[in-house]
PDB file of C-alpha atoms in Angstrom:
ATOM      1  CA  VAL Q   1       0.000   0.000   0.000  1.00  0.00           C
ATOM      2  CA  ASP Q   2       1.393   3.407  -0.844  1.00  0.00           C
ATOM      3  CA  ALA Q   3       0.299   7.001  -1.152  1.00  0.00           C
ATOM      4  CA  VAL Q   4       1.949   9.988  -2.827  1.00  0.00           C
ATOM      5  CA  TYR Q   5       1.160  13.678  -2.471  1.00  0.00           C
ATOM      6  CA  THR Q   6       2.571  16.229  -4.900  1.00  0.00           C
ATOM      7  CA  GLY Q   7       1.707  19.883  -4.538  1.00  0.00           C
ATOM      8  CA  GLY Q   8       3.886  22.573  -6.044  1.00  0.00           C
ATOM      9  CA  PRO Q   9       7.482  22.038  -4.969  1.00  0.00           C
ATOM     10  CA  LEU Q  10       6.601  19.469  -2.256  1.00  0.00           C
ATOM     11  CA  THR Q  11       6.390  15.697  -2.695  1.00  0.00           C
ATOM     12  CA  VAL Q  12       5.599  13.315   0.179  1.00  0.00           C
ATOM     13  CA  ALA Q  13       5.234   9.531  -0.066  1.00  0.00           C
ATOM     14  CA  VAL Q  14       4.474   6.733   2.385  1.00  0.00           C
ATOM     15  CA  ALA Q  15       4.445   2.990   1.781  1.00  0.00           C
ATOM     16  CA  PHE Q  16       3.745  -0.163   3.804  1.00  0.00           C
ATOM     17  CA  ASP Q  17       3.967  -3.837   2.865  1.00  0.00           C
ATOM     18  CA  SER Q  18       3.340  -7.045   4.803  1.00  0.00           C
ATOM     19  CA  THR Q  19       4.121 -10.366   3.134  1.00  0.00           C
ATOM     20  CA  PRO Q  20       4.004 -13.974   4.406  1.00  0.00           C
ATOM     21  CA  THR Q  21       7.482 -15.561   4.239  1.00  0.00           C
ATOM     22  CA  SER Q  22       8.128 -19.269   3.812  1.00  0.00           C
ATOM     23  CA  VAL Q  23      11.670 -20.537   4.378  1.00  0.00           C
ATOM     24  CA  SER Q  24      12.963 -24.111   4.022  1.00  0.00           C
ATOM     25  CA  ASN Q  25      16.406 -25.436   4.907  1.00  0.00           C
ATOM     26  CA  VAL Q  26      18.034 -28.631   6.145  1.00  0.00           C
ATOM     27  CA  GLY Q  27      16.746 -27.992   9.678  1.00  0.00           C
ATOM     28  CA  GLY Q  28      13.120 -27.722   8.596  1.00  0.00           C
ATOM     29  CA  SER Q  29      10.793 -25.046   7.343  1.00  0.00           C
ATOM     30  CA  ALA Q  30       8.800 -22.218   8.846  1.00  0.00           C
ATOM     31  CA  THR Q  31       6.356 -19.562   7.824  1.00  0.00           C
ATOM     32  CA  GLY Q  32       6.938 -16.038   9.023  1.00  0.00           C
ATOM     33  CA  LYS Q  33       6.153 -12.508   7.974  1.00  0.00           C
ATOM     34  CA  THR Q  34       8.074  -9.639   6.429  1.00  0.00           C
ATOM     35  CA  THR Q  35       6.814  -6.098   6.965  1.00  0.00           C
ATOM     36  CA  ALA Q  36       8.383  -2.997   5.482  1.00  0.00           C
ATOM     37  CA  TRP Q  37       7.606   0.721   5.535  1.00  0.00           C
ATOM     38  CA  LYS Q  38       8.970   3.921   4.025  1.00  0.00           C
ATOM     39  CA  VAL Q  39       8.302   7.626   4.537  1.00  0.00           C
ATOM     40  CA  GLU Q  40       9.964  10.077   2.189  1.00  0.00           C
ATOM     41  CA  GLY Q  41       9.727  13.643   1.044  1.00  0.00           C
ATOM     42  CA  GLY Q  42      11.316  16.089  -1.297  1.00  0.00           C
ATOM     43  CA  TYR Q  43      11.239  19.827  -1.814  1.00  0.00           C
ATOM     44  CA  ASP Q  44      12.314  21.820  -4.867  1.00  0.00           C
ATOM     45  CA  LEU Q  45      13.879  25.057  -3.659  1.00  0.00           C
ATOM     46  CA  GLY Q  46      14.352  26.339  -7.206  1.00  0.00           C
ATOM     47  CA  VAL Q  47      18.168  26.505  -7.048  1.00  0.00           C
ATOM     48  CA  ALA Q  48      18.331  22.978  -5.560  1.00  0.00           C
ATOM     49  CA  SER Q  49      16.150  20.018  -4.666  1.00  0.00           C
ATOM     50  CA  VAL Q  50      16.419  18.177  -1.350  1.00  0.00           C
ATOM     51  CA  HIS Q  51      15.155  14.712  -0.487  1.00  0.00           C
ATOM     52  CA  ALA Q  52      14.950  12.664   2.726  1.00  0.00           C
ATOM     53  CA  ALA Q  53      13.699   9.152   3.469  1.00  0.00           C
ATOM     54  CA  LEU Q  54      13.198   6.906   6.495  1.00  0.00           C
ATOM     55  CA  ILE Q  55      12.880   3.130   6.051  1.00  0.00           C
ATOM     56  CA  GLY Q  56      12.217   0.107   8.206  1.00  0.00           C
ATOM     57  CA  ALA Q  57      11.657  -3.625   7.814  1.00  0.00           C
ATOM     58  CA  ASN Q  58      11.031  -6.630  10.071  1.00  0.00           C
ATOM     59  CA  LEU Q  59      11.469 -10.318   9.308  1.00  0.00           C
ATOM     60  CA  SER Q  60      10.040 -12.784  11.835  1.00  0.00           C
ATOM     61  CA  GLY Q  61       9.158 -16.426  12.248  1.00  0.00           C
ATOM     62  CA  THR Q  62      11.905 -18.101  10.171  1.00  0.00           C
ATOM     63  CA  PRO Q  63      14.414 -20.821  11.163  1.00  0.00           C
ATOM     64  CA  PHE Q  64      17.064 -18.095  10.979  1.00  0.00           C
ATOM     65  CA  GLY Q  65      15.335 -15.990  13.628  1.00  0.00           C
ATOM     66  CA  SER Q  66      14.173 -12.402  13.333  1.00  0.00           C
ATOM     67  CA  ASP Q  67      15.830  -9.314  11.871  1.00  0.00           C
ATOM     68  CA  LYS Q  68      14.974  -5.643  12.011  1.00  0.00           C
ATOM     69  CA  ASP Q  69      16.245  -2.950   9.601  1.00  0.00           C
ATOM     70  CA  ASN Q  70      16.103   0.807  10.126  1.00  0.00           C
ATOM     71  CA  GLY Q  71      17.679   3.464   7.954  1.00  0.00           C
ATOM     72  CA  TYR Q  72      17.622   6.882   6.398  1.00  0.00           C
ATOM     73  CA  ALA Q  73      18.811   8.701   3.281  1.00  0.00           C
ATOM     74  CA  LEU Q  74      19.476  12.364   2.509  1.00  0.00           C
ATOM     75  CA  SER Q  75      20.242  13.874  -0.884  1.00  0.00           C
ATOM     76  CA  VAL Q  76      20.539  17.142  -2.766  1.00  0.00           C
ATOM     77  CA  LYS Q  77      20.456  17.930  -6.496  1.00  0.00           C
ATOM     78  CA  VAL Q  78      21.688  21.228  -7.950  1.00  0.00           C
ATOM     79  CA  PRO Q  79      21.229  22.172 -11.629  1.00  0.00           C
ATOM     80  CA  ALA Q  80      23.714  24.705 -13.016  1.00  0.00           C
ATOM     81  CA  GLY Q  81      23.391  25.413 -16.722  1.00  0.00           C
ATOM     82  CA  LYS Q  82      24.119  22.201 -18.620  1.00  0.00           C
ATOM     83  CA  TRP Q  83      25.408  20.572 -15.419  1.00  0.00           C
ATOM     84  CA  THR Q  84      23.367  18.780 -12.758  1.00  0.00           C
ATOM     85  CA  MET Q  85      25.295  17.900  -9.605  1.00  0.00           C
ATOM     86  CA  SER Q  86      23.923  15.595  -6.922  1.00  0.00           C
ATOM     87  CA  ALA Q  87      25.100  14.081  -3.647  1.00  0.00           C
ATOM     88  CA  GLY Q  88      23.591  11.632  -1.224  1.00  0.00           C
ATOM     89  CA  PHE Q  89      24.235   9.911   2.082  1.00  0.00           C
ATOM     90  CA  GLY Q  90      22.458   6.993   3.676  1.00  0.00           C
ATOM     91  CA  SER Q  91      22.707   4.551   6.540  1.00  0.00           C
ATOM     92  CA  VAL Q  92      20.925   1.322   7.466  1.00  0.00           C
ATOM     93  CA  SER Q  93      21.283  -0.789  10.614  1.00  0.00           C
ATOM     94  CA  THR Q  94      20.311  -4.448  10.808  1.00  0.00           C
ATOM     95  CA  SER Q  95      19.831  -6.156  14.162  1.00  0.00           C
ATOM     96  CA  GLY Q  96      18.521  -9.583  14.927  1.00  0.00           C
ATOM     97  CA  ASP Q  97      19.179 -13.209  15.685  1.00  0.00           C
ATOM     98  CA  ASP Q  98      21.531 -13.911  12.773  1.00  0.00           C
ATOM     99  CA  LEU Q  99      22.893 -10.546  11.643  1.00  0.00           C
ATOM    100  CA  ASN Q 100      23.954  -7.335  13.380  1.00  0.00           C
ATOM    101  CA  GLN Q 101      25.584  -4.703  11.201  1.00  0.00           C
ATOM    102  CA  LYS Q 102      25.520  -1.096  10.039  1.00  0.00           C
ATOM    103  CA  THR Q 103      26.094   0.109   6.485  1.00  0.00           C
ATOM    104  CA  THR Q 104      26.754   3.727   5.550  1.00  0.00           C
ATOM    105  CA  ALA Q 105      27.073   4.962   1.989  1.00  0.00           C
ATOM    106  CA  MET Q 106      27.675   8.201   0.132  1.00  0.00           C
ATOM    107  CA  GLY Q 107      27.818   9.185  -3.488  1.00  0.00           C
ATOM    108  CA  VAL Q 108      28.279  12.165  -5.753  1.00  0.00           C
ATOM    109  CA  GLN Q 109      27.379  12.513  -9.418  1.00  0.00           C
ATOM    110  CA  GLY Q 110      27.734  15.051 -12.185  1.00  0.00           C
ATOM    111  CA  LEU Q 111      25.637  15.036 -15.356  1.00  0.00           C
ATOM    112  CA  TYR Q 112      26.427  17.196 -18.372  1.00  0.00           C
ATOM    113  CA  ALA Q 113      23.773  17.671 -21.073  1.00  0.00           C
ATOM    114  CA  PHE Q 114      25.695  17.969 -24.346  1.00  0.00           C
ATOM    115  CA  ASN Q 115      22.415  18.370 -26.226  1.00  0.00           C
ATOM    116  CA  GLY Q 116      18.883  16.978 -26.150  1.00  0.00           C
ATOM    117  CA  ASN Q 117      20.095  13.438 -26.848  1.00  0.00           C
ATOM    118  CA  PHE Q 118      23.549  13.023 -25.273  1.00  0.00           C
ATOM    119  CA  THR Q 119      24.347  13.290 -21.561  1.00  0.00           C
ATOM    120  CA  GLY Q 120      27.734  12.614 -20.057  1.00  0.00           C
ATOM    121  CA  TYR Q 121      28.083  11.452 -16.470  1.00  0.00           C
ATOM    122  CA  VAL Q 122      30.703  10.896 -13.824  1.00  0.00           C
ATOM    123  CA  GLY Q 123      29.972   9.436 -10.417  1.00  0.00           C
ATOM    124  CA  TYR Q 124      31.677   8.226  -7.258  1.00  0.00           C
ATOM    125  CA  ARG Q 125      30.161   5.919  -4.648  1.00  0.00           C
ATOM    126  CA  THR Q 126      31.544   4.379  -1.472  1.00  0.00           C
ATOM    127  CA  TYR Q 127      30.089   2.317   1.338  1.00  0.00           C
ATOM    128  CA  THR Q 128      31.261   0.698   4.543  1.00  0.00           C
ATOM    129  CA  THR Q 129      29.584  -2.181   6.378  1.00  0.00           C
ATOM    130  CA  THR Q 130      30.618  -2.774   9.995  1.00  0.00           C
ATOM    131  CA  GLN Q 131      29.691  -5.937  11.889  1.00  0.00           C
ATOM    132  CA  ASP Q 132      28.623  -5.362  15.510  1.00  0.00           C
ATOM    133  CA  VAL Q 133      30.395  -8.518  16.677  1.00  0.00           C
ATOM    134  CA  GLY Q 134      34.153  -8.291  16.144  1.00  0.00           C
ATOM    135  CA  GLY Q 135      33.933  -4.942  14.342  1.00  0.00           C
ATOM    136  CA  ALA Q 136      34.957  -6.379  10.936  1.00  0.00           C
ATOM    137  CA  GLU Q 137      34.561  -3.845   8.123  1.00  0.00           C
ATOM    138  CA  THR Q 138      33.802  -4.299   4.455  1.00  0.00           C
ATOM    139  CA  LYS Q 139      34.513  -1.305   2.215  1.00  0.00           C
ATOM    140  CA  ASN Q 140      33.639  -0.793  -1.432  1.00  0.00           C
ATOM    141  CA  THR Q 141      34.296   2.169  -3.708  1.00  0.00           C
ATOM    142  CA  LYS Q 142      33.293   2.704  -7.342  1.00  0.00           C
ATOM    143  CA  LEU Q 143      34.021   5.403  -9.903  1.00  0.00           C
ATOM    144  CA  GLY Q 144      32.040   5.501 -13.108  1.00  0.00           C
ATOM    145  CA  MET Q 145      31.826   7.675 -16.181  1.00  0.00           C
ATOM    146  CA  GLY Q 146      30.167   7.432 -19.521  1.00  0.00           C
ATOM    147  CA  LEU Q 147      27.769   8.795 -22.080  1.00  0.00           C
ATOM    148  CA  THR Q 148      24.058   8.081 -22.482  1.00  0.00           C
ATOM    149  CA  PHE Q 149      21.923   8.550 -25.571  1.00  0.00           C
ATOM    150  CA  SER Q 150      18.166   9.165 -25.452  1.00  0.00           C
ATOM    151  CA  TYR Q 151      15.942   9.230 -28.508  1.00  0.00           C
TER     152      TYR Q 151
END
């Protein structure tokens, strides 16, 4: 179930989902439930657009136990002539019987509109996942660039 409101420069959206979950493994099978929700909003300030989101999810009743996710995301987009620059940051924490970790991510992107059909892009993204037990970290970084064609 979701709902979206758009009025002038403001956009607000909410969503909720609840789904039965069936899991089978060597130790047996179980039926549980996954629920998820999201609340997000954006505002166009004219010189920039800002966006924020809150998310959550719960998994229960499986042989693996229960997990709970909570997170947020923030972003900004700034058009400047043929350029559009954007940046974002987000974080999600997972806690439960089989997994306890936190992931944070950030990214920046630049788009350049050569004309009505060709847009060049360059982007950088990095994230870090930290396990609560033992503090082990996984890091990943990507740089991308290219050209898109729309017709």
